[in-house]
Amino acid sequence: MHLSSLCLVPAWLVRWAAPITGCLFASMAMAQTGAAVQPESASGWTKKPGWHLKQRGVAAAHPLASDAGYRILQAGGSAVDAAIAAQMVLTLVEPQSSGIGGGAFLLHHDGRQLQVFDGRETAPVLAPPDLFMLNGKPLAFQEVVAGGRAVGVPGLLRMLALAHQQHGRLPWATLFEPAIELADKGFPISPRLHSLLKAEPSLLKDPQAVAYFFNPDGTPLPVGHVLTNPGLAQVFRMLAKEGADAFYTGALAQRIVDKVQLHATNPGLLTMGDMQKYRPVVRDAMCFQHTATRPTQTVNICGVGPPSSGLITTGQLFGMLAHRPSIQGDMGSVEWLHDYNEAARLAFADRALFIGDPSFVQAPATDWNSLLGSRYLQQRASLIGQQRLGKAEAGSPDSSQAAYAPMPTQTEHGTSHISIIDGKGHAVSMTTTIESGFGARIMVSPGPRGGFLLNNQLTDFSFVPRDTQGLPIANRLQAGKRPRSSMNPLMVFADRPSPAESSPLMINMGSPGGAMIIHFTSQSLWAMLHQGKDAQQALNAPHSGVTQANGPLLLEKNQFNETTLNGLRERGHEVLLTDMPSGLQAIQRDDQGWFGAADPRREGWVSGD
C-alpha cells in the first residue's frame, strides 16, 4: 500500500488526514475511470478514485463530514444517525450550502420500507403572495435574497429528529460529538469556501458574518486558516442536550426571529408562532419502472414527489427517452443531446405548470403519477423531431384544462447531498439546502462569534402569484406552504418478479445544483444504466441541460467539441457554455459489496469499509 494512494486528501486538509478514515480505503479503490483532469471551472476539478466498500460507507460534500458519518457507523449507528452527524459537520465546514438554518428531503430505506422525510421550509403565516412584487412587477433576485424577507421556517432539525425517533440506534446527543469537536478545535478553510467568500459581498453587510469569515480589512480568511466556531458549538451542545425543539422554542428561536424581523434593509415576517408550529411530513416515496440496457434489466427508480419536482421530472425524461432511437447512443453525440434536451424542455414545461406543495396544489388527473403514465410520455416523446421544437408547452395527462398558469423562469441555487449505506444495508439519500450560496446572508449565534446561516428558501416560490389573465401559479407563495424544489435524492432497486422477494438496493445518489440537479442526477444515472459506467465514471461525465422550457441549451464548458456544438446549432439550439459545479455523491452496489463515488467538481469524499 503506497502512501501516495493512501492519502489522496487535498493539500489544504493534510493536517487533518489522520482522522479521515475513508482515506485508508482509497488505496483499495483506485478504480480506473479513464477521466482526464479537466481545466479549472467554477469549483475546480480534483480527480477522485472511486472507493470500494465491503459493507458500509458515507458519501458527503466534504471529507470531514464523510468521516463524521463514518465514525457514527463504526460506533454501531444507523444510516440516519450517520446522516445527522454528517449534516452537523456540513453546517460547520460547508456553511454556504446547507445547515440547521435550512431544510432537506431525506429518503430512507430499511430493507423493507421506503420513506420520505420532508423537512422543506415553509412560508411564514404573515407572508403575502406578492411578497416579492413592487408596483405590479417582480423584484430582482438580488434585491430580495439578502436579508430577512426570503427566510422560510427552517425544517431540517425537526425532520432529522423525527427520522432519528423512527430509525436511530445511538443516542441523539452522541450524533453531535464530531461537529462539536470540530467547532471547538477548528477546521481548515477550503479553497472552495474561500473562493465563494471572495465572490459574496452581501455577507459584508452582516456584522456576525463579517466577524467570522473575514479579516479586519474585509478580505476573506485565507485557505488553510483554522476556523473555530464557538457560537455554533454552543448551539450544538444545546441541541444535543435539549433536542431539536430547543431550536424552535425559547431563546434561540427568538434570536432567529429577531435577526429576520429586525434586518436593517430587508426585514422579514417570520414569527415565534411560525417556528413553534413547524412540523415535518412523512410521505410515501414515488417510484417509476425503467428498463436499463447495460445490462438489460428492469429497475425501480425511487425518490421524492411534490413538493419536489425531481423524481417526476427524471421519470418523464427517462420515459420519453425510452421512445427515442438514441436510447442506446453515446451520451455525447448530437443525436442523444438533442433528444435528451428536447425531452427536458417538455418535462420542464410540465414542471412549471403543475408541480407545487401537494397540500395546496391538486395533481393533474388527481394523481401525480399521471405525469409518468406510459401513454402520456409516449405522446410527449412524439413531439420530438430532428429539429428543435419551436415552443415547448405543458401537456395534459387527463385532457382537461389546467387550473394553473405556468411559472415564469427563476434562478435556483445552492444545496448539498449525502448518501449513506450502514452495516445492515439500510440507506439514506438526503439532499439538504439553505438555497442560495450563504442563504439569506444572515448569521445567527448565541454568542459574539460564529453561528449558522439562515435560508432564503422563499425565493423558490414564484415571485409572480398570477399570470396576466389572473390564473394562479401552482408554486405561488401562500402562508404555511412549502416551495417547489428540484432536489432529487434517488434510490434504484432491482425489480424482482415475486413481491415476496425484497428488491435489493442498487444505487443511492443525489446532487446539489438548483434546477440543474435534475440533469446532474438524471444523466449520471442514465450513464450507469445505459452506458455501463461505474458510479465514478458516471459522475465524471460532462453535463448538459435546460432550466426553462424555452431557454438556451446549457453545456458544460470545455467538455464538448466544436463538431458537437455546431451539430446542435444546426438543429436549432441556442447553445450556451457554462461552468456546472454539480457536487454529485453516489454509492453503487458491485460484486465486491459497494462502490462509492464523489464528484470531481467539488470537495466531496467517501469514507467507509
XYZ file of C-alpha atoms in Angstrom:
609
model
C 0.000 0.000 0.000
C 1.719 3.211 -1.163
C 1.432 6.461 0.774
C 0.599 8.319 -2.427
C -2.561 6.272 -2.821
C -3.235 6.050 0.905
C -3.697 9.778 1.385
C -5.406 11.372 -1.571
C -6.560 14.046 0.859
C -6.466 17.605 -0.572
C -3.393 19.634 0.377
C -5.407 22.105 2.447
C -6.612 19.163 4.576
C -3.273 17.366 5.042
C -3.055 18.250 8.735
C -6.448 16.569 9.168
C -5.538 13.465 7.118
C -5.283 11.118 10.096
C -8.951 11.422 11.112
C -10.082 10.891 7.516
C -10.662 7.192 7.970
C -12.053 6.837 4.468
C -8.575 7.718 3.206
C -7.484 4.261 4.294
C -9.808 2.770 1.752
C -8.910 4.975 -1.178
C -5.954 2.736 -1.897
C -8.304 -0.229 -2.153
C -10.395 1.604 -4.705
C -8.178 3.215 -7.318
C -10.806 2.430 -9.921
C -9.586 3.307 -13.386
C -12.147 5.816 -14.569
C -10.172 6.993 -17.570
C -11.168 10.606 -16.878
C -8.508 13.196 -17.568
C -8.009 16.123 -15.232
C -10.128 18.923 -16.620
C -9.422 22.644 -16.871
C -10.452 24.802 -13.930
C -14.150 25.557 -13.679
C -16.139 27.390 -11.012
C -15.086 24.894 -8.351
C -12.018 23.373 -9.963
C -11.546 19.704 -10.836
C -9.975 17.150 -8.500
C -9.798 13.607 -9.822
C -11.488 11.129 -7.470
C -10.520 7.443 -7.459
C -13.807 5.799 -6.532
C -13.959 3.822 -3.286
C -14.580 0.070 -2.938
C -16.554 -0.664 0.238
C -17.396 -4.111 1.561
C -20.243 -3.216 3.895
C -20.870 0.468 4.633
C -19.962 3.987 3.657
C -20.753 7.698 3.726
C -20.508 9.939 0.661
C -20.744 13.625 1.550
C -19.679 17.012 0.225
C -16.640 17.404 2.496
C -14.105 14.856 3.815
C -14.680 15.901 7.422
C -18.430 15.351 7.064
C -17.929 11.933 5.468
C -15.558 10.999 8.267
C -18.013 12.132 10.952
C -20.744 9.966 9.484
C -18.394 7.001 9.232
C -17.359 7.398 12.892
C -21.010 7.027 13.812
C -21.361 3.898 11.659
C -18.280 2.410 13.337
C -19.915 3.045 16.708
C -22.943 0.988 15.667
C -25.051 3.858 14.409
C -27.682 3.654 11.696
C -27.701 5.379 8.330
C -29.949 8.061 9.838
C -27.552 8.523 12.766
C -24.661 8.959 10.344
C -26.638 11.434 8.231
C -27.297 13.596 11.284
C -23.616 13.630 12.258
C -22.528 14.415 8.697
C -25.103 17.196 8.389
C -23.982 18.889 11.597
C -20.412 18.910 10.303
C -21.562 20.286 6.940
C -23.272 23.135 8.821
C -19.796 23.986 10.093
C -17.453 23.247 7.161
C -19.743 23.874 4.163
C -21.893 26.696 5.595
C -22.621 28.191 2.181
C -24.653 25.182 1.029
C -26.673 23.662 3.862
C -27.180 23.693 7.588
C -29.513 23.815 10.553
C -30.933 27.104 9.271
C -32.352 25.342 6.201
C -34.274 22.273 5.098
C -33.902 18.878 3.426
C -35.540 15.829 1.920
C -34.399 12.516 3.399
C -35.138 9.262 1.556
C -34.786 6.236 3.866
C -34.792 2.514 3.117
C -34.655 -0.092 5.899
C -34.653 -3.166 3.688
C -38.444 -3.313 3.606
C -39.980 0.146 3.699
C -39.090 3.242 1.676
C -39.990 6.563 3.315
C -39.580 10.247 2.544
C -38.978 12.618 5.449
C -39.913 16.097 4.232
C -38.068 18.841 6.099
C -38.709 21.504 3.475
C -39.044 25.053 4.805
C -42.473 26.700 4.958
C -43.665 30.242 4.310
C -44.437 32.369 7.380
C -48.131 32.801 8.141
C -47.914 36.558 7.544
C -46.196 36.255 4.140
C -48.457 37.538 1.313
C -48.473 36.038 -2.220
C -46.955 39.273 -3.594
C -44.067 39.351 -1.110
C -41.576 39.736 -3.972
C -43.589 42.201 -6.079
C -43.308 46.001 -6.250
C -45.712 48.184 -8.209
C -47.056 45.149 -10.032
C -43.630 43.894 -11.138
C -41.401 41.158 -9.679
C -38.317 42.293 -7.833
C -34.907 41.083 -8.980
C -33.473 38.068 -7.152
C -30.536 40.111 -5.834
C -32.958 42.632 -4.325
C -34.623 40.041 -2.101
C -32.122 37.262 -1.407
C -30.047 39.033 1.260
C -31.965 39.775 4.426
C -34.998 38.560 6.307
C -37.638 38.802 3.588
C -36.753 35.475 1.905
C -36.264 33.405 5.080
C -38.570 30.402 5.412
C -39.227 28.438 8.594
C -36.229 26.057 8.883
C -37.299 22.426 8.783
C -34.083 20.419 8.937
C -33.760 19.758 12.661
C -37.315 18.654 13.378
C -37.184 16.421 10.312
C -33.933 14.815 11.469
C -35.345 14.357 14.963
C -38.369 12.541 13.544
C -36.189 10.311 11.357
C -33.988 9.568 14.384
C -37.016 8.743 16.513
C -38.023 6.104 13.967
C -34.656 4.818 12.739
C -31.900 5.950 15.108
C -29.769 3.490 17.070
C -27.415 5.759 19.005
C -28.440 8.489 21.471
C -29.278 11.836 19.841
C -26.556 13.643 21.811
C -23.843 11.289 20.526
C -24.503 12.394 16.961
C -23.372 15.965 17.696
C -19.989 14.988 19.139
C -17.939 15.130 15.894
C -19.308 18.562 14.984
C -18.811 19.956 18.494
C -15.219 18.709 18.485
C -14.508 20.353 15.123
C -16.242 23.599 16.070
C -14.108 23.802 19.224
C -10.768 22.803 17.688
C -11.295 24.385 14.285
C -11.184 23.239 10.682
C -9.120 24.476 7.717
C -10.867 26.817 5.298
C -11.046 25.037 1.954
C -10.260 26.576 -1.445
C -13.936 26.346 -2.407
C -15.193 28.142 0.697
C -12.507 30.815 0.302
C -13.335 31.449 -3.364
C -17.055 31.677 -2.634
C -16.435 34.146 0.192
C -14.441 36.326 -2.226
C -17.417 36.369 -4.586
C -20.074 37.196 -1.977
C -20.016 40.900 -0.989
C -23.503 40.711 0.557
C -22.051 38.845 3.537
C -20.138 42.001 4.440
C -23.452 43.608 5.403
C -23.973 41.163 8.282
C -21.725 42.036 11.266
C -21.855 38.493 12.668
C -20.757 37.015 9.321
C -18.043 39.658 8.878
C -16.537 38.899 12.286
C -16.498 35.177 11.497
C -15.480 34.865 7.839
C -13.367 37.980 7.135
C -10.203 39.805 8.126
C -10.488 43.337 9.567
C -9.742 44.772 6.093
C -12.757 42.979 4.592
C -10.836 40.238 2.789
C -11.877 36.624 3.388
C -9.780 34.466 5.686
C -7.160 32.538 3.669
C -7.179 28.916 2.543
C -5.953 26.698 5.372
C -6.822 29.172 8.135
C -8.046 27.139 11.108
C -11.509 28.461 11.845
C -13.232 27.767 15.146
C -16.944 28.405 15.680
C -17.731 28.880 19.379
C -21.241 30.146 18.660
C -22.186 27.054 16.682
C -20.522 24.781 19.250
C -22.778 26.346 21.886
C -25.850 25.736 19.713
C -24.826 22.126 19.073
C -24.356 21.486 22.801
C -27.813 22.886 23.490
C -29.399 20.777 20.744
C -27.559 17.667 21.933
C -28.836 18.156 25.475
C -32.336 19.536 24.889
C -33.271 18.072 21.495
C -34.441 19.674 18.268
C -37.300 21.543 19.947
C -34.734 23.866 21.528
C -34.232 25.330 18.051
C -37.937 26.117 17.623
C -38.774 27.484 21.077
C -37.021 29.651 23.616
C -34.069 31.998 23.328
C -32.502 30.628 20.140
C -35.784 30.734 18.226
C -36.316 34.307 19.420
C -32.832 35.237 18.234
C -33.614 33.801 14.775
C -36.894 35.724 14.619
C -35.210 38.948 15.719
C -32.485 38.643 13.075
C -35.177 38.214 10.412
C -37.626 40.872 11.578
C -35.041 43.493 12.521
C -32.846 43.243 9.440
C -31.682 46.765 8.617
C -32.519 46.845 4.900
C -34.705 43.833 4.093
C -36.763 42.711 7.115
C -38.868 39.549 7.033
C -42.096 38.230 8.501
C -41.004 35.151 10.455
C -42.595 34.887 13.921
C -42.186 32.742 17.027
C -45.510 31.163 16.144
C -44.115 30.065 12.772
C -41.113 28.480 14.463
C -43.123 26.682 17.129
C -45.718 25.316 14.704
C -43.327 23.855 12.125
C -43.842 20.139 11.536
C -42.010 17.756 9.174
C -44.044 15.438 6.969
C -43.527 11.722 6.317
C -44.532 10.843 2.754
C -44.568 7.785 0.542
C -41.733 7.681 -1.949
C -42.578 7.983 -5.635
C -41.195 5.332 -7.996
C -41.238 4.530 -11.681
C -40.139 1.434 -13.562
C -37.471 1.611 -16.244
C -35.664 -0.883 -18.474
C -31.902 -0.486 -18.350
C -29.867 -1.694 -21.324
C -26.323 -2.264 -19.969
C -27.017 -4.801 -18.649
C -30.612 -5.347 -19.706
C -32.763 -5.380 -16.579
C -35.858 -3.760 -15.150
C -35.273 -1.367 -12.275
C -37.423 0.730 -9.975
C -36.198 4.303 -9.608
C -37.482 5.960 -6.440
C -37.312 9.422 -4.942
C -39.275 12.383 -3.652
C -42.568 13.543 -5.108
C -44.113 17.004 -4.705
C -43.271 19.483 -3.343
C -40.079 18.346 -5.078
C -40.113 18.188 -8.857
C -37.028 15.966 -9.000
C -38.375 12.411 -9.279
C -41.279 13.307 -11.561
C -39.039 15.216 -13.972
C -36.443 12.430 -14.021
C -39.242 9.936 -14.663
C -40.540 11.999 -17.552
C -37.062 12.268 -19.067
C -36.466 8.529 -18.836
C -39.954 7.751 -20.104
C -39.633 9.979 -23.168
C -36.109 8.802 -23.998
C -37.332 5.197 -23.917
C -39.339 6.054 -27.058
C -36.400 7.631 -28.889
C -33.915 5.785 -31.151
C -30.969 7.376 -29.325
C -31.704 5.406 -26.134
C -28.538 3.307 -26.507
C -26.491 6.023 -28.189
C -23.410 7.847 -26.979
C -24.444 10.500 -24.448
C -22.003 12.936 -26.048
C -23.475 12.577 -29.521
C -25.520 15.294 -31.196
C -28.479 12.923 -31.508
C -28.558 11.977 -27.818
C -28.003 15.539 -26.598
C -30.767 16.767 -28.898
C -33.264 14.092 -27.815
C -32.462 14.452 -24.117
C -32.744 18.216 -24.049
C -35.903 18.305 -26.154
C -37.410 15.859 -23.645
C -36.124 18.129 -20.886
C -37.861 21.152 -22.405
C -41.170 19.280 -22.446
C -40.653 17.982 -18.902
C -39.734 21.433 -17.598
C -42.884 22.846 -19.219
C -44.957 20.336 -17.220
C -42.941 21.139 -14.104
C -43.606 24.870 -14.448
C -47.349 24.339 -14.811
C -48.257 21.507 -12.480
C -45.896 20.967 -9.562
C -46.243 22.534 -6.128
C -46.892 21.675 -2.487
C -49.479 18.845 -2.552
C -51.205 20.324 0.498
C -52.103 23.331 -1.663
C -51.941 22.092 -5.269
C -54.124 19.408 -6.836
C -52.298 16.894 -9.016
C -53.358 16.602 -12.668
C -55.962 13.838 -13.001
C -55.848 13.870 -9.147
C -52.704 11.703 -9.229
C -49.089 12.835 -9.578
C -48.321 9.508 -11.271
C -50.414 10.690 -14.222
C -47.370 12.722 -15.270
C -45.427 9.441 -15.508
C -48.019 7.460 -17.466
C -46.561 5.418 -20.336
C -49.167 6.530 -22.871
C -48.799 10.175 -21.852
C -44.989 10.096 -22.137
C -45.162 8.305 -25.486
C -47.390 11.103 -26.738
C -44.977 13.720 -25.368
C -41.999 11.938 -26.957
C -43.748 12.025 -30.337
C -43.321 15.815 -30.296
C -39.533 15.422 -30.530
C -38.270 15.700 -34.100
C -34.935 16.178 -35.803
C -35.090 19.945 -35.252
C -35.624 21.917 -32.056
C -39.304 22.251 -31.212
C -40.415 25.849 -31.780
C -42.154 26.229 -28.430
C -42.273 23.612 -25.687
C -45.591 23.688 -23.835
C -47.041 21.673 -20.980
C -49.148 18.644 -21.800
C -52.427 17.472 -20.299
C -52.444 13.985 -18.758
C -56.234 13.945 -18.427
C -57.196 16.163 -21.411
C -58.710 18.774 -19.098
C -57.852 22.458 -18.980
C -55.095 23.260 -16.495
C -56.176 25.051 -13.333
C -52.889 26.925 -13.142
C -50.652 29.202 -15.181
C -47.019 28.269 -15.957
C -44.487 29.650 -13.500
C -42.144 32.235 -15.045
C -38.462 31.345 -15.156
C -36.478 31.966 -11.974
C -32.956 31.051 -10.936
C -32.431 28.301 -8.356
C -29.215 27.831 -6.419
C -27.161 26.028 -3.791
C -27.526 22.775 -1.838
C -25.535 19.674 -0.702
C -26.063 15.904 -0.778
C -25.293 12.898 1.460
C -25.581 9.199 0.505
C -25.127 6.522 3.185
C -25.238 2.726 3.471
C -24.971 1.301 7.005
C -23.790 -2.117 8.167
C -27.297 -3.585 7.963
C -27.764 -2.404 4.401
C -30.130 0.388 5.415
C -29.739 3.530 3.357
C -30.200 7.291 3.429
C -30.174 9.611 0.434
C -30.530 13.187 1.703
C -30.378 16.428 -0.244
C -30.078 19.414 2.057
C -30.012 23.160 1.461
C -30.156 26.780 2.567
C -30.950 27.594 -1.113
C -28.558 30.240 -2.470
C -24.868 30.273 -1.620
C -24.742 31.554 2.001
C -28.549 31.572 2.077
C -30.052 34.867 3.205
C -26.583 36.128 4.224
C -27.774 36.278 7.844
C -25.714 34.605 10.566
C -27.347 33.677 13.881
C -25.437 32.914 17.071
C -25.995 32.972 20.834
C -22.512 34.443 21.215
C -20.316 37.168 19.723
C -18.526 34.967 17.162
C -19.589 32.297 14.700
C -23.016 30.721 14.364
C -25.038 29.401 11.422
C -26.651 30.874 8.325
C -30.366 31.172 7.585
C -32.003 30.065 4.347
C -33.518 32.220 1.590
C -35.902 29.432 0.603
C -38.918 31.664 -0.092
C -37.254 32.712 -3.353
C -38.077 29.212 -4.637
C -41.709 30.338 -4.858
C -42.883 32.141 -7.964
C -42.340 35.868 -7.451
C -45.432 36.441 -9.617
C -48.521 34.865 -7.983
C -50.809 35.018 -11.063
C -50.489 35.460 -14.809
C -51.838 38.462 -16.714
C -55.232 36.742 -17.036
C -55.462 36.248 -13.272
C -54.852 32.492 -13.374
C -52.926 31.371 -10.257
C -49.474 29.812 -10.448
C -49.244 26.454 -8.676
C -45.965 27.392 -6.974
C -47.126 30.815 -5.791
C -46.318 31.862 -2.242
C -49.004 31.041 0.339
C -48.875 31.053 4.137
C -47.598 27.754 5.528
C -46.769 26.388 2.067
C -43.611 24.525 1.058
C -41.913 25.936 -2.077
C -41.364 23.687 -5.068
C -37.927 22.105 -5.114
C -35.588 20.480 -7.630
C -33.905 18.289 -5.011
C -33.658 14.737 -6.260
C -32.320 12.179 -3.757
C -32.617 8.855 -5.561
C -32.505 5.134 -4.846
C -32.598 2.488 -7.556
C -33.784 -1.053 -6.867
C -33.550 -4.237 -8.904
C -37.028 -5.354 -9.926
C -37.990 -8.836 -8.760
C -40.773 -10.958 -10.279
C -42.113 -12.079 -6.916
C -43.429 -9.482 -4.437
C -42.301 -11.773 -1.635
C -38.708 -11.191 -2.676
C -37.231 -7.975 -1.322
C -35.742 -5.861 -4.090
C -32.050 -5.163 -3.486
C -30.820 -1.585 -3.492
C -28.529 -0.940 -6.468
C -27.773 2.794 -6.430
C -28.030 5.580 -3.830
C -27.296 9.055 -5.217
C -28.055 12.770 -5.384
C -26.588 16.194 -6.107
C -26.756 19.912 -5.375
C -27.209 22.416 -8.189
C -30.577 24.219 -8.236
C -32.745 23.302 -11.214
C -29.722 21.593 -12.770
C -29.925 18.951 -10.010
C -32.462 17.176 -12.199
C -29.989 16.944 -15.081
C -26.964 16.093 -12.949
C -28.750 13.163 -11.315
C -30.671 12.006 -14.394
C -27.638 11.987 -16.690
C -25.352 10.280 -14.172
C -27.981 7.627 -13.536
C -28.552 7.171 -17.284
C -24.801 6.639 -17.738
C -24.862 3.848 -15.152
C -27.978 2.149 -16.541
C -27.428 2.613 -20.285
C -23.700 3.189 -20.806
C -22.317 0.569 -18.430
C -20.337 3.155 -16.467
C -19.488 2.723 -12.815
C -20.603 5.445 -10.433
C -17.327 7.385 -10.540
C -17.179 7.349 -14.330
C -20.806 8.477 -14.437
C -20.157 11.360 -12.047
C -17.138 12.451 -14.093
C -19.140 12.652 -17.322
C -19.997 16.016 -18.965
C -23.270 17.772 -18.159
C -25.938 19.429 -20.278
C -29.457 20.669 -19.645
C -32.102 23.353 -19.742
C -33.523 25.263 -16.789
C -36.528 26.625 -18.669
C -38.740 25.092 -21.308
C -37.888 27.648 -23.973
C -34.473 28.840 -22.908
C -30.973 28.043 -24.174
C -29.306 24.641 -24.131
C -26.623 24.748 -21.437
C -23.456 22.704 -21.978
C -20.585 22.266 -19.547
C -17.555 24.338 -20.527
C -14.594 22.607 -22.164
C -16.386 19.258 -22.416
C -17.834 19.277 -25.952
C -16.007 19.702 -29.263
C -16.908 22.183 -31.997
C -18.391 19.473 -34.200
C -20.919 18.663 -31.474
C -21.672 22.328 -30.782
C -22.217 23.067 -34.466
C -24.371 19.961 -34.862
C -26.659 21.168 -32.080
C -26.810 24.665 -33.550
C -27.768 23.191 -36.920
C -30.734 21.558 -35.186
C -31.878 24.954 -33.966
C -30.458 25.027 -30.443
C -29.117 28.181 -28.856
C -26.010 26.792 -27.140
C -24.578 28.410 -24.023
C -21.332 27.124 -22.485
C -21.091 27.462 -18.719
C -19.487 26.021 -15.583
C -21.528 23.272 -13.930
C -20.169 22.558 -10.417
C -22.548 19.699 -9.691
C -21.343 18.043 -6.468
C -22.833 14.570 -7.047
C -22.438 11.782 -4.471
C -23.246 8.127 -5.150
C -22.923 4.638 -3.684
C -23.471 1.753 -6.096
C -23.732 -1.988 -5.472
C -20.994 -4.028 -7.159
C -19.646 -7.577 -6.978
C -17.384 -6.671 -4.034
C -20.106 -5.009 -1.992
C -20.434 -1.281 -2.642
C -18.647 1.315 -4.740
C -18.636 4.944 -3.613
C -18.125 7.961 -5.844
C -17.748 11.715 -5.408
C -17.964 14.480 -7.991
C -14.547 15.797 -9.104
C -16.046 19.297 -9.421
C -16.332 19.820 -5.649
C -14.765 18.635 -2.394
C -16.858 15.504 -1.852
C -15.390 12.348 -0.328
C -16.363 8.805 0.621
C -15.452 7.231 3.981
C -16.175 3.608 4.788
C -15.046 -0.001 4.908
